[in-house]
Coordinates of C-alpha atoms in Angstrom, one line a residue:
Chain A
X22 CA 19.8 -7.8 -20.1
X23 CA 19.2 -4.6 -22.6
X24 CA 18.3 -1.3 -20.6
X25 CA 15.4 0.3 -22.7
X26 CA 17.1 4.1 -21.0
X27 CA 20.5 3.2 -22.3
X28 CA 19.1 2.1 -25.6
X29 CA 16.8 5.1 -26.4
X30 CA 15.7 8.7 -24.9
X31 CA 12.6 6.7 -23.6
X32 CA 10.0 9.2 -24.7
X33 CA 9.9 12.9 -26.7
X34 CA 12.9 14.4 -26.1
X35 CA 12.5 18.1 -24.9
X36 CA 16.6 18.9 -23.8
X37 CA 19.7 16.8 -23.0
X38 CA 22.7 17.5 -21.5
X39 CA 25.8 16.2 -20.7
X40 CA 24.6 14.1 -17.4
X41 CA 20.8 14.1 -18.4
X42 CA 17.6 14.7 -20.5
X43 CA 14.2 15.4 -19.9
X44 CA 11.8 13.4 -22.0
X45 CA 8.0 14.0 -22.5
X46 CA 6.2 10.6 -21.4
X47 CA 3.5 10.4 -23.6
X48 CA 1.1 9.1 -20.9
X49 CA -2.6 8.5 -21.9
X50 CA -4.6 11.0 -19.2
X51 CA -1.5 12.9 -17.7
X52 CA -0.4 15.7 -20.8
X53 CA 1.5 17.3 -18.3
X54 CA 4.2 14.7 -17.5
X55 CA 7.6 14.7 -18.0
X56 CA 11.2 12.3 -16.7
X57 CA 14.4 13.8 -16.0
X58 CA 16.5 10.5 -17.1
X59 CA 20.0 10.3 -16.1
X60 CA 22.3 9.6 -19.4
X61 CA 24.5 7.0 -17.5
X62 CA 23.3 3.8 -16.2
X63 CA 22.9 4.1 -12.7
X64 CA 19.9 2.2 -10.3
X65 CA 19.4 4.2 -7.3
X66 CA 19.7 8.0 -6.9
X67 CA 22.1 7.1 -3.9
X68 CA 24.5 5.8 -6.6
X69 CA 25.1 9.2 -7.5
X70 CA 27.7 11.3 -6.3
X71 CA 26.5 14.4 -3.6
X72 CA 27.3 17.2 -6.8
X73 CA 25.3 15.0 -8.9
X74 CA 22.5 14.5 -6.9
X75 CA 22.4 18.2 -6.8
X76 CA 22.3 18.7 -10.5
X77 CA 20.0 16.1 -11.0
X78 CA 17.7 17.7 -8.1
X79 CA 18.1 21.4 -9.7
X80 CA 17.1 19.9 -13.3
X81 CA 13.9 18.0 -11.6
X82 CA 13.2 21.6 -10.1
X83 CA 13.3 23.5 -13.1
X84 CA 10.8 21.0 -14.6
X85 CA 8.6 21.1 -12.1
X86 CA 8.4 25.5 -11.8
X87 CA 8.3 25.3 -15.8
X88 CA 5.5 23.2 -15.4
X89 CA 4.0 25.4 -12.6
X90 CA 4.6 28.5 -14.2
X91 CA 2.7 27.4 -17.4
X92 CA -0.1 24.9 -16.7
X93 CA -0.8 25.8 -12.9
X94 CA -1.1 22.4 -11.8
X95 CA -2.8 21.4 -8.8
X96 CA 0.4 19.7 -7.3
X97 CA 3.1 18.5 -9.1
X98 CA 4.5 14.5 -8.3
X99 CA 7.5 13.3 -7.9
X100 CA 8.9 9.7 -7.8
X101 CA 12.1 7.8 -8.9
X102 CA 10.7 4.3 -8.5
X103 CA 12.3 2.1 -11.3
X104 CA 10.8 -1.1 -10.0
X105 CA 10.5 -2.3 -13.9
X106 CA 13.3 -0.1 -15.7
X107 CA 16.2 -0.3 -13.3
X108 CA 18.0 3.4 -14.9
X109 CA 17.5 6.2 -13.0
X110 CA 14.6 8.4 -14.0
X111 CA 12.3 10.9 -12.3
X112 CA 8.8 11.3 -12.9
X113 CA 7.4 14.8 -13.1
X114 CA 3.7 15.0 -13.1
X115 CA 1.6 17.7 -13.4
X116 CA -1.8 16.8 -11.3
X117 CA -4.9 18.4 -11.9
X118 CA -7.6 18.2 -9.3
X119 CA -9.9 17.3 -12.8
X120 CA -7.7 14.3 -13.7
X121 CA -8.7 10.2 -14.2
X122 CA -7.3 9.4 -11.0
X123 CA -6.6 12.7 -8.9
X124 CA -6.1 12.7 -6.0
X125 CA -4.7 9.3 -6.3
X126 CA -0.8 8.8 -7.5
X127 CA -1.3 7.9 -11.6
X128 CA -0.2 4.3 -10.6
X129 CA -3.5 3.7 -9.1
X130 CA -6.4 2.8 -10.3
X131 CA -8.8 5.5 -11.9
X132 CA -11.3 7.6 -9.9
X133 CA -13.3 8.8 -13.2
X134 CA -13.2 9.2 -17.0
X135 CA -10.0 11.5 -18.7
X136 CA -11.6 14.8 -19.4
X137 CA -10.5 14.4 -23.0
X138 CA -11.4 18.4 -23.3
X139 CA -9.5 20.0 -20.2
X140 CA -6.4 17.6 -21.5
X141 CA -6.6 18.6 -24.4
X142 CA -6.2 22.8 -23.1
X143 CA -2.9 21.0 -21.4
X144 CA -1.6 19.6 -24.0
X145 CA -1.9 23.2 -26.2
X146 CA 0.1 24.9 -23.8
X147 CA 3.2 22.0 -24.0
X148 CA 4.9 23.5 -26.8
X149 CA 5.4 27.0 -23.8
X150 CA 6.2 24.8 -21.1
X151 CA 9.0 23.0 -23.5
X152 CA 10.8 26.2 -24.8
X153 CA 10.4 27.3 -21.2
X154 CA 12.2 24.0 -19.7
X155 CA 15.2 24.3 -22.6
X156 CA 15.6 28.0 -21.8
X157 CA 15.9 27.5 -17.8
X158 CA 17.8 23.6 -18.2
X159 CA 20.5 25.0 -21.1
X160 CA 21.9 27.5 -18.3
X161 CA 22.3 24.4 -15.4
X162 CA 26.0 24.3 -14.9
X163 CA 27.6 20.6 -14.5
X164 CA 29.2 19.7 -11.6
Chain B
X4 CA -7.9 23.4 6.6
X5 CA -5.9 21.9 9.2
X6 CA -2.8 19.9 7.9
X7 CA -1.9 16.8 9.6
X8 CA 2.0 17.1 9.5
X9 CA 1.6 20.6 11.0
X10 CA -0.3 18.8 13.6
X11 CA 1.3 15.8 14.5
X12 CA 5.1 13.9 13.3
X13 CA 2.8 11.6 10.7
X14 CA 4.5 8.4 11.7
X15 CA 6.2 6.8 14.4
X16 CA 9.4 9.4 15.2
X17 CA 12.9 8.0 14.1
X18 CA 14.5 11.6 13.8
X19 CA 14.2 14.8 13.9
X20 CA 16.3 18.0 12.6
X21 CA 16.0 21.7 12.9
X22 CA 14.3 21.8 9.1
X23 CA 12.9 17.7 8.6
X24 CA 11.8 14.5 11.0
X25 CA 12.0 11.2 9.4
X26 CA 9.2 9.2 10.2
X27 CA 8.2 5.1 10.1
X28 CA 5.4 5.2 7.8
X29 CA 3.9 1.6 9.6
X30 CA 1.9 0.8 5.9
X31 CA 1.0 -2.5 5.7
X32 CA 2.7 -5.1 3.7
X33 CA 6.1 -2.3 3.6
X34 CA 8.3 -2.9 7.0
X35 CA 11.0 0.0 5.0
X36 CA 8.6 2.4 4.6
X37 CA 10.1 6.0 5.6
X38 CA 9.2 9.7 5.1
X39 CA 11.4 12.5 4.7
X40 CA 8.8 15.7 5.6
X41 CA 9.7 19.1 6.0
X42 CA 8.8 20.8 9.3
X43 CA 7.6 23.9 7.8
X44 CA 4.7 24.0 5.6
X45 CA 5.4 24.2 1.5
X46 CA 3.7 22.9 -1.1
X47 CA 6.3 21.5 -3.9
X48 CA 9.4 20.5 -3.9
X49 CA 10.5 24.0 -5.4
X50 CA 9.3 25.9 -2.9
X51 CA 12.7 25.3 -1.4
X52 CA 15.4 27.3 -1.8
X53 CA 18.2 25.6 -3.4
X54 CA 20.2 24.9 -0.6
X55 CA 16.5 23.5 1.3
X56 CA 16.3 21.4 -1.6
X57 CA 20.0 19.8 -1.3
X58 CA 19.9 19.6 2.3
X59 CA 16.4 17.7 2.3
X60 CA 17.7 15.2 -0.6
X61 CA 20.7 14.5 1.7
X62 CA 18.5 13.6 4.1
X63 CA 15.8 11.3 1.5
X64 CA 19.5 10.1 0.5
X65 CA 20.7 9.6 4.3
X66 CA 18.0 7.5 4.5
X67 CA 17.6 5.7 1.3
X68 CA 21.6 4.4 2.4
X69 CA 20.1 3.0 5.3
X70 CA 17.5 0.9 3.9
X71 CA 20.2 -0.4 1.4
X72 CA 22.6 -0.7 3.4
X73 CA 20.8 -2.8 6.2
X74 CA 17.8 -4.2 4.6
X75 CA 19.5 -4.6 0.6
X76 CA 16.3 -4.0 -1.1
X77 CA 15.7 -5.5 -4.6
X78 CA 15.2 -1.6 -5.4
X79 CA 14.3 1.6 -3.5
X80 CA 11.1 4.1 -4.1
X81 CA 11.0 7.6 -3.9
X82 CA 8.6 9.6 -4.0
X83 CA 6.6 13.6 -2.9
X84 CA 3.1 13.3 -4.3
X85 CA 1.4 15.2 -1.8
X86 CA -1.9 15.0 -3.5
X87 CA -3.9 14.4 0.0
X88 CA -1.7 16.0 1.9
X89 CA -0.1 18.8 0.6
X90 CA 2.8 19.4 3.1
X91 CA 5.9 18.4 1.8
X92 CA 7.2 14.8 2.7
X93 CA 9.1 12.1 0.6
X94 CA 8.2 8.3 0.8
X95 CA 11.4 6.4 0.8
X96 CA 10.4 3.0 0.4
X97 CA 12.8 -0.3 0.4
X98 CA 10.9 -2.5 -2.1
X99 CA 12.0 -6.2 -2.8
X100 CA 10.9 -8.8 -5.8
X101 CA 8.8 -10.6 -3.1
X102 CA 6.8 -7.9 -1.8
X103 CA 3.0 -7.5 -2.5
X104 CA 2.8 -5.1 -5.0
X105 CA 6.3 -5.6 -6.9
X106 CA 7.8 -4.5 -9.5
X107 CA 3.9 -2.4 -9.5
X108 CA 4.1 1.2 -7.4
X109 CA 3.3 0.7 -4.0
X110 CA -0.4 3.0 -4.7
X111 CA -1.0 0.6 -7.6
X112 CA -3.3 -3.4 -7.4
X113 CA -1.4 -6.2 -5.7
X114 CA 0.0 -8.7 -7.3
X115 CA -0.2 -11.3 -4.8
X116 CA -0.7 -12.2 -1.0
X117 CA 1.7 -10.4 1.7
X118 CA 4.1 -12.6 2.8
X119 CA 4.0 -12.2 6.5
X120 CA 7.2 -14.6 6.9
X121 CA 9.6 -12.2 4.8
X122 CA 7.7 -9.1 6.0
X123 CA 8.6 -10.1 9.8
X124 CA 11.8 -11.0 9.0
X125 CA 12.6 -7.2 7.4
X126 CA 10.3 -5.9 10.4
X127 CA 13.5 -7.4 12.8
X128 CA 16.8 -5.5 11.3
X129 CA 14.7 -1.9 11.3
X130 CA 16.3 -1.1 14.7
X131 CA 19.7 -1.6 13.2
X132 CA 18.3 0.6 10.1
X133 CA 17.0 3.3 12.4
X134 CA 20.3 3.6 14.4
X135 CA 22.1 4.2 10.9
X136 CA 19.9 6.6 10.1
X137 CA 19.7 8.4 13.4
X138 CA 23.3 8.7 13.4
X139 CA 24.2 9.9 9.6
X140 CA 21.3 12.5 9.8
X141 CA 22.8 13.3 13.0
X142 CA 25.6 14.6 10.7
X143 CA 23.9 16.9 8.4
X144 CA 24.9 20.1 7.9
X145 CA 22.2 23.1 8.1
X146 CA 21.6 24.6 5.5

């Protein structure tokens, strides 16, 4: 009954706050894929208080804003699923019209091969993306 | 360039507020599938103001709470994707360990045939679910 998001960060740690953290997911084919993980073990978004929910979505928003400003994705996808790991975490994913699955969700079947060069182009910009995230998330006020 | 969520409700209307509405998605295999649609045409969650985001997620939360209270799903899945229809809408989906895709996302490949009888059992409870949604969403305070 051990929870992987209680045991470990769950990815490359970008930022850690008192209530939540942001990790780079390192999912093949999606270089601009981050997760906002609530530190405490809760399963559903509605298990949080209203103040905690606002705090959590403010982090999701700041991650999205950093992705938009530095990667100019075609669309950002946000999702809290947790069917496999029922510990609240938000997927925040920069999607591009050239990515292997667009316009399908990342969990659906691929539409085309992964364009390695374009992915590398995104990957090169991740240091700036993550600097922007840390700067913005560092200004979050605790609920 | 016409947007289907500007032109129409986008499903069976459950509730309409000044800023947003809730529709039953009527997606095959997922009877407890609702959408919170922002009425104005905005593409990304971060296009909303902080007050609007909180208002929007409060509606998502109340939809989730009604699903949890009346359907006791294994998990609730929440997602704002919009790759096909870039008009902000949140999928709020009651997932069951017996549903055709669990634990995969609803957008992934099916894991098993749809159990029609269990789906009908969920469908029978939707009037109570939607009464609860309307009651709770009716108390939302505008931002």
